[in-house]
XYZ file of C-alpha atoms in Angstrom:
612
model
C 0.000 0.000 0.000
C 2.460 2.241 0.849
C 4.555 1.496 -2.352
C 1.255 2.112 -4.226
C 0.809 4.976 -2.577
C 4.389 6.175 -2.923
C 4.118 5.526 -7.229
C 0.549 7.472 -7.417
C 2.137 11.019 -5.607
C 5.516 10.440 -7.918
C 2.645 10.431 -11.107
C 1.033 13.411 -10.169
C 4.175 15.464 -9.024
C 5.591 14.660 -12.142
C 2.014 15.633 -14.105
C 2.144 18.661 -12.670
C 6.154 19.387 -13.503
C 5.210 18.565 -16.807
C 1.839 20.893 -17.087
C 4.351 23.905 -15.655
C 6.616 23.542 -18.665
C 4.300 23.394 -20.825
C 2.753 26.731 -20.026
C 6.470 28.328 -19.975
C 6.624 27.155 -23.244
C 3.553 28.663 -24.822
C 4.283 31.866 -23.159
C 7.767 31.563 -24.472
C 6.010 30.786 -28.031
C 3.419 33.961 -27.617
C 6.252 35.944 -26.451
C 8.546 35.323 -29.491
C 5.726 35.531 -31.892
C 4.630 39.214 -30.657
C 7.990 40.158 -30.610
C 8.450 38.717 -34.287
C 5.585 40.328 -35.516
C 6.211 43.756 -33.875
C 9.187 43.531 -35.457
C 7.627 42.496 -38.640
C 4.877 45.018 -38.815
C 7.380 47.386 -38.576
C 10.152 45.938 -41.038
C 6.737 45.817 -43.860
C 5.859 49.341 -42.235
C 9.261 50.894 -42.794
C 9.824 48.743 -46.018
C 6.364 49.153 -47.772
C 4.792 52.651 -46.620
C 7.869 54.122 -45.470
C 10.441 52.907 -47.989
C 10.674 55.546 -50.312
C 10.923 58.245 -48.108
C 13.438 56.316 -46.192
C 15.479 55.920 -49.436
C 15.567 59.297 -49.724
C 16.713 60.093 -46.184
C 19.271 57.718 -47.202
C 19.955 59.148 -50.173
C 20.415 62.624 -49.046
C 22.903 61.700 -46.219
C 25.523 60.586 -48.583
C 24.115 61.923 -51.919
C 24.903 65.465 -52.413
C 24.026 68.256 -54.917
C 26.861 71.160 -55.661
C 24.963 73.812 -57.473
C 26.941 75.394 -59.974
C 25.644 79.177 -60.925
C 25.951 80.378 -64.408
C 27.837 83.622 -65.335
C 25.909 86.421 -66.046
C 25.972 87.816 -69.352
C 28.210 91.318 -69.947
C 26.489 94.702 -70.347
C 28.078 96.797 -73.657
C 27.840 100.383 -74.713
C 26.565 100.981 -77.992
C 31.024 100.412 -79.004
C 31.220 97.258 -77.404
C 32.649 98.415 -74.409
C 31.542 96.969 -70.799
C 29.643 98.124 -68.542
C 29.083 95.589 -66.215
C 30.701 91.765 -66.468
C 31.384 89.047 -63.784
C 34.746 88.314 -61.994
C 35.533 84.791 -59.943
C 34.635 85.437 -56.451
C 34.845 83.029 -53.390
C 31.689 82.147 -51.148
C 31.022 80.577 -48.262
C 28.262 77.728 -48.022
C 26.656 75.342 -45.763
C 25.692 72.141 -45.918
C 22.460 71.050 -43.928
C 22.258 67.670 -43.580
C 26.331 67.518 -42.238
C 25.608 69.508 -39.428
C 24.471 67.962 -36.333
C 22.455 68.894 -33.605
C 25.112 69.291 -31.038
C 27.792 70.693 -32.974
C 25.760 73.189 -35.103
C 25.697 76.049 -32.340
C 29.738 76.248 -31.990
C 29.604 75.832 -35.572
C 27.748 79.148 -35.956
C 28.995 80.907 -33.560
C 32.848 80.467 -34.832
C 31.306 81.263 -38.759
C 29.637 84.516 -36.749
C 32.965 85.504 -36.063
C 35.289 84.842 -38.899
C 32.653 86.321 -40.990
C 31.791 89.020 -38.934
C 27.705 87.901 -39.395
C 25.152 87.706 -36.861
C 24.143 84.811 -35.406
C 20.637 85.228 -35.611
C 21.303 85.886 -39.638
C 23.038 82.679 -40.355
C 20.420 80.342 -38.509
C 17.187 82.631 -40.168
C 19.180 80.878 -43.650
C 19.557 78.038 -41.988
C 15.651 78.073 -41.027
C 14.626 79.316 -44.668
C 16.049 76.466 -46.285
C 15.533 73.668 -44.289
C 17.832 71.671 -42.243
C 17.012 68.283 -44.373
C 18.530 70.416 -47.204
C 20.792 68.241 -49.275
C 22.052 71.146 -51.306
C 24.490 73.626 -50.249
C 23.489 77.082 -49.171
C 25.351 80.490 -49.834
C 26.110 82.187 -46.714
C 27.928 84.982 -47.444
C 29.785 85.963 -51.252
C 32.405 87.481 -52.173
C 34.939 86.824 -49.187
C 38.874 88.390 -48.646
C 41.365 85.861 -48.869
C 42.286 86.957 -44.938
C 39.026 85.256 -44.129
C 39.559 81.957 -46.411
C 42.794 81.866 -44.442
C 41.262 82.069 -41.200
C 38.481 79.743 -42.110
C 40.809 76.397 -43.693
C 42.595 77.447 -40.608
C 39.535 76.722 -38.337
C 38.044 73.594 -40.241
C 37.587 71.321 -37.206
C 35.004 73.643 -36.203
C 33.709 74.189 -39.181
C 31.531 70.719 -39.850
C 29.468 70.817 -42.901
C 31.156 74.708 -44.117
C 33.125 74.969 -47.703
C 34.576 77.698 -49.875
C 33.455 77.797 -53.162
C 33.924 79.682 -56.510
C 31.270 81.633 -58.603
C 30.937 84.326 -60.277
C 30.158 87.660 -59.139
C 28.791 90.943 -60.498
C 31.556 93.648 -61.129
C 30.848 97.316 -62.334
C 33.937 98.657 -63.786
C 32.882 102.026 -63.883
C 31.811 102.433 -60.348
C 28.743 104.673 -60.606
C 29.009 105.521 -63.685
C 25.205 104.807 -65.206
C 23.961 103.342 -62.549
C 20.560 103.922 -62.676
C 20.656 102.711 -65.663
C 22.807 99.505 -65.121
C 20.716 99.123 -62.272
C 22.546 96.213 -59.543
C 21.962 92.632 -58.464
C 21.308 91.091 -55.371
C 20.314 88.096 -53.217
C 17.032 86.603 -54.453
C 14.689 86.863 -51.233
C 11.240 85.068 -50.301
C 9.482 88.081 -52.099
C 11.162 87.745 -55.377
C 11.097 83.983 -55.550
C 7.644 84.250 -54.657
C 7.040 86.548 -58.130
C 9.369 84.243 -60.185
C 7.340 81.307 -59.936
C 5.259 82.105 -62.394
C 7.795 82.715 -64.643
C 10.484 79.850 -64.338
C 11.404 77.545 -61.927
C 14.864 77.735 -62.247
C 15.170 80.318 -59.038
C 15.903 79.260 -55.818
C 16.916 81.602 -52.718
C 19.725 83.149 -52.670
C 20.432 83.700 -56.436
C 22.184 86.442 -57.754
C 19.071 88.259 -59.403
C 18.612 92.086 -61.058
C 17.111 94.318 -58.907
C 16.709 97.615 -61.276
C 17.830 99.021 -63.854
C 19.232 97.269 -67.128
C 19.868 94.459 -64.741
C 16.123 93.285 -63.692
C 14.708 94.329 -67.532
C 16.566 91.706 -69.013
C 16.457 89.436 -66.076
C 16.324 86.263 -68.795
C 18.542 87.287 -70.943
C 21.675 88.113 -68.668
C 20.865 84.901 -66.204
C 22.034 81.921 -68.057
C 21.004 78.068 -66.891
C 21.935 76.649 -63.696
C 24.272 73.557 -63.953
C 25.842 71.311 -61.363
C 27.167 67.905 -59.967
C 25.462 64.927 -57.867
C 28.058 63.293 -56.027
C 28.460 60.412 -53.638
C 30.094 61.425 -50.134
C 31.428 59.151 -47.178
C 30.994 59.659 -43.476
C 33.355 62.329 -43.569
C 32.065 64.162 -46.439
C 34.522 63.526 -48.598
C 33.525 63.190 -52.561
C 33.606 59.174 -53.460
C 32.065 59.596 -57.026
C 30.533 61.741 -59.561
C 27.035 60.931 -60.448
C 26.101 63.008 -62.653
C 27.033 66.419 -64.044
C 25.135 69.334 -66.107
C 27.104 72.465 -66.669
C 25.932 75.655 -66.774
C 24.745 77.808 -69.676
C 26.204 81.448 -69.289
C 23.642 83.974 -70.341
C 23.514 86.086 -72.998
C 25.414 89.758 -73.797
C 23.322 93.062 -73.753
C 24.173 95.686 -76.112
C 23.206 99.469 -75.081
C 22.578 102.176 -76.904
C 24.506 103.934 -74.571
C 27.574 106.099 -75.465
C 29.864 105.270 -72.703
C 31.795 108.969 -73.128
C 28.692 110.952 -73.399
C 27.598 109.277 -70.397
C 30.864 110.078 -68.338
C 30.075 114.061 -69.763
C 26.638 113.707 -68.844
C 27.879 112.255 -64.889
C 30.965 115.003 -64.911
C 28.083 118.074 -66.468
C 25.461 117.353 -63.205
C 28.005 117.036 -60.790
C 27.021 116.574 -57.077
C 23.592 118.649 -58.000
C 20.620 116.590 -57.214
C 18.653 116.140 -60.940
C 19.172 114.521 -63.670
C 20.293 114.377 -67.880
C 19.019 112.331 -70.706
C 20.563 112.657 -74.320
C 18.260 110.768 -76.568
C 19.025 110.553 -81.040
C 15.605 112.627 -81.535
C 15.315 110.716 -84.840
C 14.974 106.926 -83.496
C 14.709 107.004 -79.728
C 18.092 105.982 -78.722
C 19.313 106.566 -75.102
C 22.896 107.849 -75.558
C 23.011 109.029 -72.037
C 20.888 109.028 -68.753
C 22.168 110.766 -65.284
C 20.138 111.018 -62.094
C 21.673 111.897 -59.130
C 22.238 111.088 -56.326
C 23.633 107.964 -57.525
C 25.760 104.752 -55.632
C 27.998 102.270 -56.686
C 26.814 99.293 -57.870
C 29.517 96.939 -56.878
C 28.587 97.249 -53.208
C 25.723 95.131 -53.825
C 28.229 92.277 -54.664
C 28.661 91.345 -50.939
C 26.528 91.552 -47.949
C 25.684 95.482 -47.005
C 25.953 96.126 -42.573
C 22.974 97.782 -41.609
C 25.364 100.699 -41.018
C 26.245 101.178 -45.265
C 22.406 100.515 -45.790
C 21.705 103.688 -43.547
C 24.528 105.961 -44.556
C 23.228 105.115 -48.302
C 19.402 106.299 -47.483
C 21.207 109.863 -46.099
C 21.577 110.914 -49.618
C 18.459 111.477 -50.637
C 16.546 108.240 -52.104
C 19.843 107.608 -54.538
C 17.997 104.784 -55.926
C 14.861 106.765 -57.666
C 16.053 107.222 -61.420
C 14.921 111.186 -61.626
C 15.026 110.484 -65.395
C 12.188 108.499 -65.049
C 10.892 110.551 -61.861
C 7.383 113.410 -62.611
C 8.260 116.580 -62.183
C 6.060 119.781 -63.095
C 7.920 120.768 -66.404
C 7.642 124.998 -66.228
C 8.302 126.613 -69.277
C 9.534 124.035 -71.817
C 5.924 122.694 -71.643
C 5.077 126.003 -74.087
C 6.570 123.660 -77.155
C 3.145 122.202 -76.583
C 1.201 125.155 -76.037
C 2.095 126.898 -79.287
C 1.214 123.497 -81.058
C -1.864 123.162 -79.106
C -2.492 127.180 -80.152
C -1.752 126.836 -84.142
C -3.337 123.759 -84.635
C -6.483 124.069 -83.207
C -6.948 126.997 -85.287
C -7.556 129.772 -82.466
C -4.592 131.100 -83.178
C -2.723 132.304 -86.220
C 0.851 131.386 -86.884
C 1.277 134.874 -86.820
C -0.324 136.305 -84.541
C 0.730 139.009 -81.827
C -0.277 139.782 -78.156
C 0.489 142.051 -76.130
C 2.239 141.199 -72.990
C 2.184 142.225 -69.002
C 2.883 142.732 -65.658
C 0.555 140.187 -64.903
C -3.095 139.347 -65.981
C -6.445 138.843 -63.979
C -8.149 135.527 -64.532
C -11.435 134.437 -62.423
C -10.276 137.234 -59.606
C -6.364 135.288 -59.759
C -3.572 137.489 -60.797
C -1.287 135.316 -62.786
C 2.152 136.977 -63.330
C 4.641 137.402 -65.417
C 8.241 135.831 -64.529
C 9.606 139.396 -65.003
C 6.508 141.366 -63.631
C 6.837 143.587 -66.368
C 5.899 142.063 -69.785
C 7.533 142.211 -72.856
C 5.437 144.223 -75.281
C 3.499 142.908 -78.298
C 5.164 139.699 -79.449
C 4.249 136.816 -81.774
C 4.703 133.064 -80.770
C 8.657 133.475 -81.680
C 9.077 136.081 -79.407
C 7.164 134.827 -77.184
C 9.531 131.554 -76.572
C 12.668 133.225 -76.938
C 11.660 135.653 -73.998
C 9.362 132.787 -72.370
C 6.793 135.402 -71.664
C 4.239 133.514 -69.198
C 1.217 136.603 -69.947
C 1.841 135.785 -73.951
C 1.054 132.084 -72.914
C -1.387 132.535 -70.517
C -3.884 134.329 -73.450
C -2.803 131.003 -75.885
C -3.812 129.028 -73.372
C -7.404 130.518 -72.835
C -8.078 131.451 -76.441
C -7.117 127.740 -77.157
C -8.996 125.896 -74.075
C -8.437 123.247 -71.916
C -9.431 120.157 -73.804
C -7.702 121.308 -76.736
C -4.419 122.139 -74.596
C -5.081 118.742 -72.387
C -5.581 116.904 -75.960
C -2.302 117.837 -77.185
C -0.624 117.344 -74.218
C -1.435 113.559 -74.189
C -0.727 113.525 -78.441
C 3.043 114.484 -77.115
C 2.961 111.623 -75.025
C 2.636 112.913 -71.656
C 0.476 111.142 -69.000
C 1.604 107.746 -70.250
C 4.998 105.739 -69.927
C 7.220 106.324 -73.054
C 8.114 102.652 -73.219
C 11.509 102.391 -72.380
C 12.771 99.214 -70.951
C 12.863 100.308 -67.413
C 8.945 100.469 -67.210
C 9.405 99.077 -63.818
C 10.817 102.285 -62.475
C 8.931 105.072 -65.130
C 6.344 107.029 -64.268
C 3.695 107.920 -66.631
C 3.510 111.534 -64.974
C 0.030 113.232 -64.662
C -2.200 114.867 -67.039
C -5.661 116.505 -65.136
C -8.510 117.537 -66.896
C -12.354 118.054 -65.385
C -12.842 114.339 -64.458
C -9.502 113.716 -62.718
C -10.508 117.021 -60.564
C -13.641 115.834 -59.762
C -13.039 112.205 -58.707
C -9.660 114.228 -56.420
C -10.951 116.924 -55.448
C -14.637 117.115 -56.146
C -14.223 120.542 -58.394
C -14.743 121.505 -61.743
C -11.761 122.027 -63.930
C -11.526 125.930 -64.428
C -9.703 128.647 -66.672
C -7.571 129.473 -63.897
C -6.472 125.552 -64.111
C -6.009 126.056 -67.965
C -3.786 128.941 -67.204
C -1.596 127.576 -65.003
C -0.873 124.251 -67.410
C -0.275 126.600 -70.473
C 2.770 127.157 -68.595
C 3.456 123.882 -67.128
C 2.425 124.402 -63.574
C -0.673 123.803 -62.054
C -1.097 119.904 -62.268
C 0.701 119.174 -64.829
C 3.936 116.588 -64.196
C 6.026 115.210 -66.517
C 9.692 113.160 -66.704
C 12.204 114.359 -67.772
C 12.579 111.525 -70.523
C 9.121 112.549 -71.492
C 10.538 116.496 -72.031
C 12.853 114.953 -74.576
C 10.695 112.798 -76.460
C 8.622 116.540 -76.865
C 12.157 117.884 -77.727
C 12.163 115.232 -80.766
C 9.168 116.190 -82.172
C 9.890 120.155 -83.775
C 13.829 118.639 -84.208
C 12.406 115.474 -86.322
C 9.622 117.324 -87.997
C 6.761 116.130 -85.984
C 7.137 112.945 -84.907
C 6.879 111.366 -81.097
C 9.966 108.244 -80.910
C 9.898 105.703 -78.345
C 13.203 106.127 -76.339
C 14.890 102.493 -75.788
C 17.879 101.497 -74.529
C 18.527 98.240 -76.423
C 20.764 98.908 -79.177
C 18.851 96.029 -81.186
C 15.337 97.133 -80.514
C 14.334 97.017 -84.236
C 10.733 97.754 -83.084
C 11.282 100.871 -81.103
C 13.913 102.501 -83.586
C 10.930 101.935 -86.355
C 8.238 103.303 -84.117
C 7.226 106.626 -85.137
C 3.921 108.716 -84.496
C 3.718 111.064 -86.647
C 1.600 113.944 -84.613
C 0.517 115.449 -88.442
C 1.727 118.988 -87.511
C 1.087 121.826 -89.793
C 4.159 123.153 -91.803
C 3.878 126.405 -89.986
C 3.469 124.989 -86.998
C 6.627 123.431 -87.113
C 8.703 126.432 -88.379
C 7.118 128.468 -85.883
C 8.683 125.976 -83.224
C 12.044 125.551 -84.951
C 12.411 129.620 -85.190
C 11.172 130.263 -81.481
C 13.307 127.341 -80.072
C 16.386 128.848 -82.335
C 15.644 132.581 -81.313
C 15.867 130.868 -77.296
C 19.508 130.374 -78.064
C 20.398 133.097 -80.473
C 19.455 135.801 -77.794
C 16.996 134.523 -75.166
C 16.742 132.781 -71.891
C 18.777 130.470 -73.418
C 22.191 132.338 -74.601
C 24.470 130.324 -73.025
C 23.733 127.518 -75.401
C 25.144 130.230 -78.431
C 28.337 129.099 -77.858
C 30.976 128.219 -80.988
C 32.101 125.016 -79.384
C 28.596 123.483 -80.801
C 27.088 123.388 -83.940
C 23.816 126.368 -83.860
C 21.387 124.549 -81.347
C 17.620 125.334 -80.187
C 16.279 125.036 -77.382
C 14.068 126.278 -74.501
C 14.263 127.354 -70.618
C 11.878 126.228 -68.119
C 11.310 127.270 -64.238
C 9.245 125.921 -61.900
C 7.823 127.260 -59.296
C 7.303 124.685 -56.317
C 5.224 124.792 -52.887
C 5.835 125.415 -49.202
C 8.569 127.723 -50.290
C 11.065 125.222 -51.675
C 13.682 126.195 -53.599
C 12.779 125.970 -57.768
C 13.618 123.611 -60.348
C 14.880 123.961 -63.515
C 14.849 122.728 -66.924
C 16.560 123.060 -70.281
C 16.132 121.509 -73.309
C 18.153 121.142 -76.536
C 18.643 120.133 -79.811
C 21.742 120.658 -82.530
C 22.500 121.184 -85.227
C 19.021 123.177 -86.377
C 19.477 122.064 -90.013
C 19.518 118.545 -89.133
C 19.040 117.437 -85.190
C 21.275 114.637 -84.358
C 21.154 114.870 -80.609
C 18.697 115.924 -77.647
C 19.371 116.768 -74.423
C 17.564 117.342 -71.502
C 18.896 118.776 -67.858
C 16.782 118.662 -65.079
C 18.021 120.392 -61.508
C 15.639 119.209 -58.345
C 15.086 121.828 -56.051
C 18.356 123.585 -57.816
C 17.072 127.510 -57.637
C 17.706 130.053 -59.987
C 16.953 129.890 -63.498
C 16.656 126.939 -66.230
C 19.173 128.941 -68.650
C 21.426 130.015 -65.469
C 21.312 126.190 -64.075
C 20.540 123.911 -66.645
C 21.399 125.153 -69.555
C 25.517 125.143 -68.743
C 24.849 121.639 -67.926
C 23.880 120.832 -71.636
C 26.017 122.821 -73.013
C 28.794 120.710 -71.617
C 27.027 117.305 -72.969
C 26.578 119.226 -76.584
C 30.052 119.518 -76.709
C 31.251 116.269 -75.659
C 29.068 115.071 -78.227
C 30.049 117.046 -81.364
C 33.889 116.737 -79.918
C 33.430 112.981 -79.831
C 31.716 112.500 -83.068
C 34.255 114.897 -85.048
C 37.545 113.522 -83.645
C 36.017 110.274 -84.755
C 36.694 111.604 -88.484
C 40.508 112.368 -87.711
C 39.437 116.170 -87.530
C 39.578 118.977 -84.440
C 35.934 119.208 -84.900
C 34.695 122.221 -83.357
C 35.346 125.097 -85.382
C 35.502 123.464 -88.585
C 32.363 121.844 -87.936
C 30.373 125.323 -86.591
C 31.476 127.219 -89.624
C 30.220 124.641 -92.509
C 26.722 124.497 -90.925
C 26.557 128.676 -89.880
C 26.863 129.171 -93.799
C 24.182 126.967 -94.392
């Protein structure tokens, strides 16, 4: 019994050992297969949904993209010579994805330093771009070789930073035409946000025009992006090439600028706040265009310190092209005036009024610029002495919309269509409905007054007072001024206005007489071939100082060349301030163009044409 006994516990102690490791089993078994299918889930998870993305990630952490920029096309005068090209540069770039978490703040800071940057202004480009950025990112251009020193010197700190080369905007002539060259700069969020519709070859940070020459021809200058994909190792060093595109340089520009009138033009206004244009009065070519204040346009090749930007905005907005800026245009708007007079048939060719002190209009007393008058005179007279009372009686006898009608048939009140349309103005011509909708009054006489003088509302450009210039020197036609040299369509585009004979000689002979022995003397000078041309004052408000205006053609016989001088707030007189200032263009001009034959060309050339 008791062995029976004995062999009946052994069975169940061992049943039970046996049930035990059986259930450490199965938990065992449902342990491994959660584990494996965790595991699983997530090897399909990553593999399947995640895969692609994950190859990427890959990718980008030893795949890398060197951008390579294009070279920007050159900028010639109308005789091939530059006026803005590219020079090899060095620039500092980051890459992204090298930088790690921990080191990236010494990393900065010792790049803050070498490079004399902000902090805050390195990691807002770090921020903009993106730090999973597998490209590399410009930093800062255009560095001193004491700083490339300092940084190969500092390289261990420097994880992820390289030196590159690329091109870089130079301006040989330093601010020589600037406003006309225009600059470039850094693309921003703004202007990559405008380019998208355009092309998608712009990224942030490109070297883009900003103004000028520069931003009209954007596309042509820019050239094609190329580049390299390469293969790196942990340390960032270049295993293979995997592919390569170079980069298309752009395309040349070829101005119709005269690179020696232009340094006349620059030398002629001086320091005086204003500006010049020389146009060909026959086609529309820009052979010169001034405005000052001006600035340099190779210091927008490397970063610019708050401090520059600030000393740059002391000189008087030195970015606003006053060529292309609305002015009220005083007394060389009374081209228009006699036009406005003859043709609409209230006036004869020949007619003569008599002059004064000043006239009553609506209970106004309009003056004259002399306060005196200048007797009877006809429409000759009354240019060559710019008698405002002479005018003023044109101007009623003639009315506004006639006046206003012509005014807009010389092309005021619209852009001329010069390639900087960007930066022109189209100026202002009132009549009864712009007055109402401003200032809820009815256009008057007094208002009709005032603009046959070119006061009152009235604002024009001083590109627009030359393309009026044109008109009596080409015989009544309105040009489209262009800067292109190859702008086939503008140097064909003519208007022609339909003037009267008479109406033209009258202009010619009253423009002449200004210079023979009116406001305009100064121009009579024997250093120019006989020229015409036409003084202009303007008052302005709140007791500011005047401007003044001249304009100019030469020879009279057959007008090669116009030129326009505009002082801002200069005082005085047009034919005391401005005129001088032409004067001084004229003869670069005619000096130019004769010693180009071999010949001293001043007095042979004034001679031949005073006979004629």
């Amino acid at each position: 019994m008791t062995l029976l006994w004995s062999s009946s516990s052994d069975r169940k102690s061992k049943t039970r050992t046996v049930g035990r490791n059986y259930q450490s089993s199965v938990v065992m078994i449902i342990i491994t297969l959660v584990m494996l299918g965790g595991i699983g889930s997530r090897l399909a998870y990553l593999q399947l949904i995640q895969g692609e993305r994950n190859r990427d990630l890959a990718d980008n952490n030893r795949i890398r993209v060197i951008p390579k920029q294009p070279e920007r096309g050159n900028i010639f005068d109308r005789k091939g010579r530059i006026l803005a090209s590219s020079r090899l540069s060095r620039s500092v770039y980051l890459w992204p994805l090298a930088h790690k978490q921990k080191s990236w703040p010494t990393t900065r800071k010792r790049l803050s330093e070498i490079l004399e940057i902000p902090e805050a202004d390195i990691q807002k480009r770090m921020e903009q771009i993106g730090e999973n950025n597998p490209t590399l990112v410009r930093i800062e251009r255009d560095i001193s070789p004491e700083k490339i020193v300092v940084l190969e010197e500092s390289q261990n700190q420097l994880q992820g930073v390289e030196v590159d080369i690329e091109p870089a905007r130079v301006y040989p002539n330093g601010e020589i035409a600037a406003h006309v060259l225009g600059y470039t700069g850094e693309m921003n969020h703004v202007d990559l946000e405008r380019a998208k519709g355009t092309s998608n070859d712009y990224r942030l940070g490109d070297a883009i025009g900003k103004m000028g020459v520069e931003a009209a021809f954007e596309k042509t200058l820019r050239g094609t992006w190329g580049g390299q994909q390469v293969e790196v190792d942990g340390k960032n060093r270049i295993l293979r090439i995997l592919g390569e595109k170079a980069s298309k340089p752009g395309d040349n520009v070829h101005l119709t600028i005269d690179l020696d009138l232009q340094k006349a033009a620059e030398a002629a206004l001086g320091s005086d706040r204003g500006a010049i244009v020389a146009m060909n009065p026959n086609n529309g070519a820009i052979l010169a265009m001034v405005s000052r204040p001006a600035f340099d346009p190779n210091f927008f090749t490397r970063r610019i310190s708050q401090k520059e930007w600030q000393r740059l905005q002391k000189l008087n907005h030195p970015f606003v092209n006053r060529a292309l800026q609305a002015f009220p245009p005083a007394s060389t708007f009374k081209i228009v005036t006699t036009t406005a007079g003859i043709e609409s048939g209230k006036l004869s060719p020949n007619v003569v009024l008599g002059t004064y002190a000043g006239i009553r209009v609506g209970g106004i007393f309009f003056a004259d610029w002399n306060h005196a008058g200048f007797g009877p005179l006809g429409f000759v007279g009354g240019l060559k002495w710019s008698s405002d009372t002479f005018f003023y009686q044109v101007g009623m006898r003639t009315g506004g919309p006639a006046l206003i009608d012509w005014t807009r048939r010389y092309g005021f009140g619209q852009k001329t269509g010069i390639e900087l349309e960007a930066e022109e103005t189209a100026g202002l011509v009132a009549d009864n409905d712009w007055k109402q909708r401003r200032m809820k009054e009815e256009w008057t006489i007094g208002d009709t007054v005032n603009m046959s003088i070119g006061q009152g509302f009235l604002q024009a450009t001083p590109l627009q007072v030359a393309v009026m210039f044109a008109v009596p020197a080409n015989g009544g036609y309105r040009v489209k001024p262009h800067l292109l040299k190859d702008n086939e369509e503008a140097k064909n585009w003519r208007v022609d206005l339909h003037l009267k004979p008479e109406t033209v000689r009258v202009l010619r002979q009253g423009l002449r007489a200004v210079v023979s022995g009116g406001t305009g003397a100064v121009m009579n000078s024997p250093t120019i071939p006989p020229a015409a041309g036409k003084s202009g004052t303007s008052e302005v408000a709140h007791g500011k100082r005047t401007h003044t205006w001249f304009g100019s053609y030469a020879p009279i016989d057959n007008p090669e060349i116009v030129v326009v001088a505009f002082g801002e707030h200069s005082g005085g007189g047009g034919g005391k301030f401005a005129a001088p200032k032409v004067l001084k263009v004229m003869e670069a001009y005619f000096h130019v163009k004769g010693g180009a034959k071999g010949a001293p060309a001043k007095p042979v050339k004034v001679k031949r044409l005073r006979r004629r």
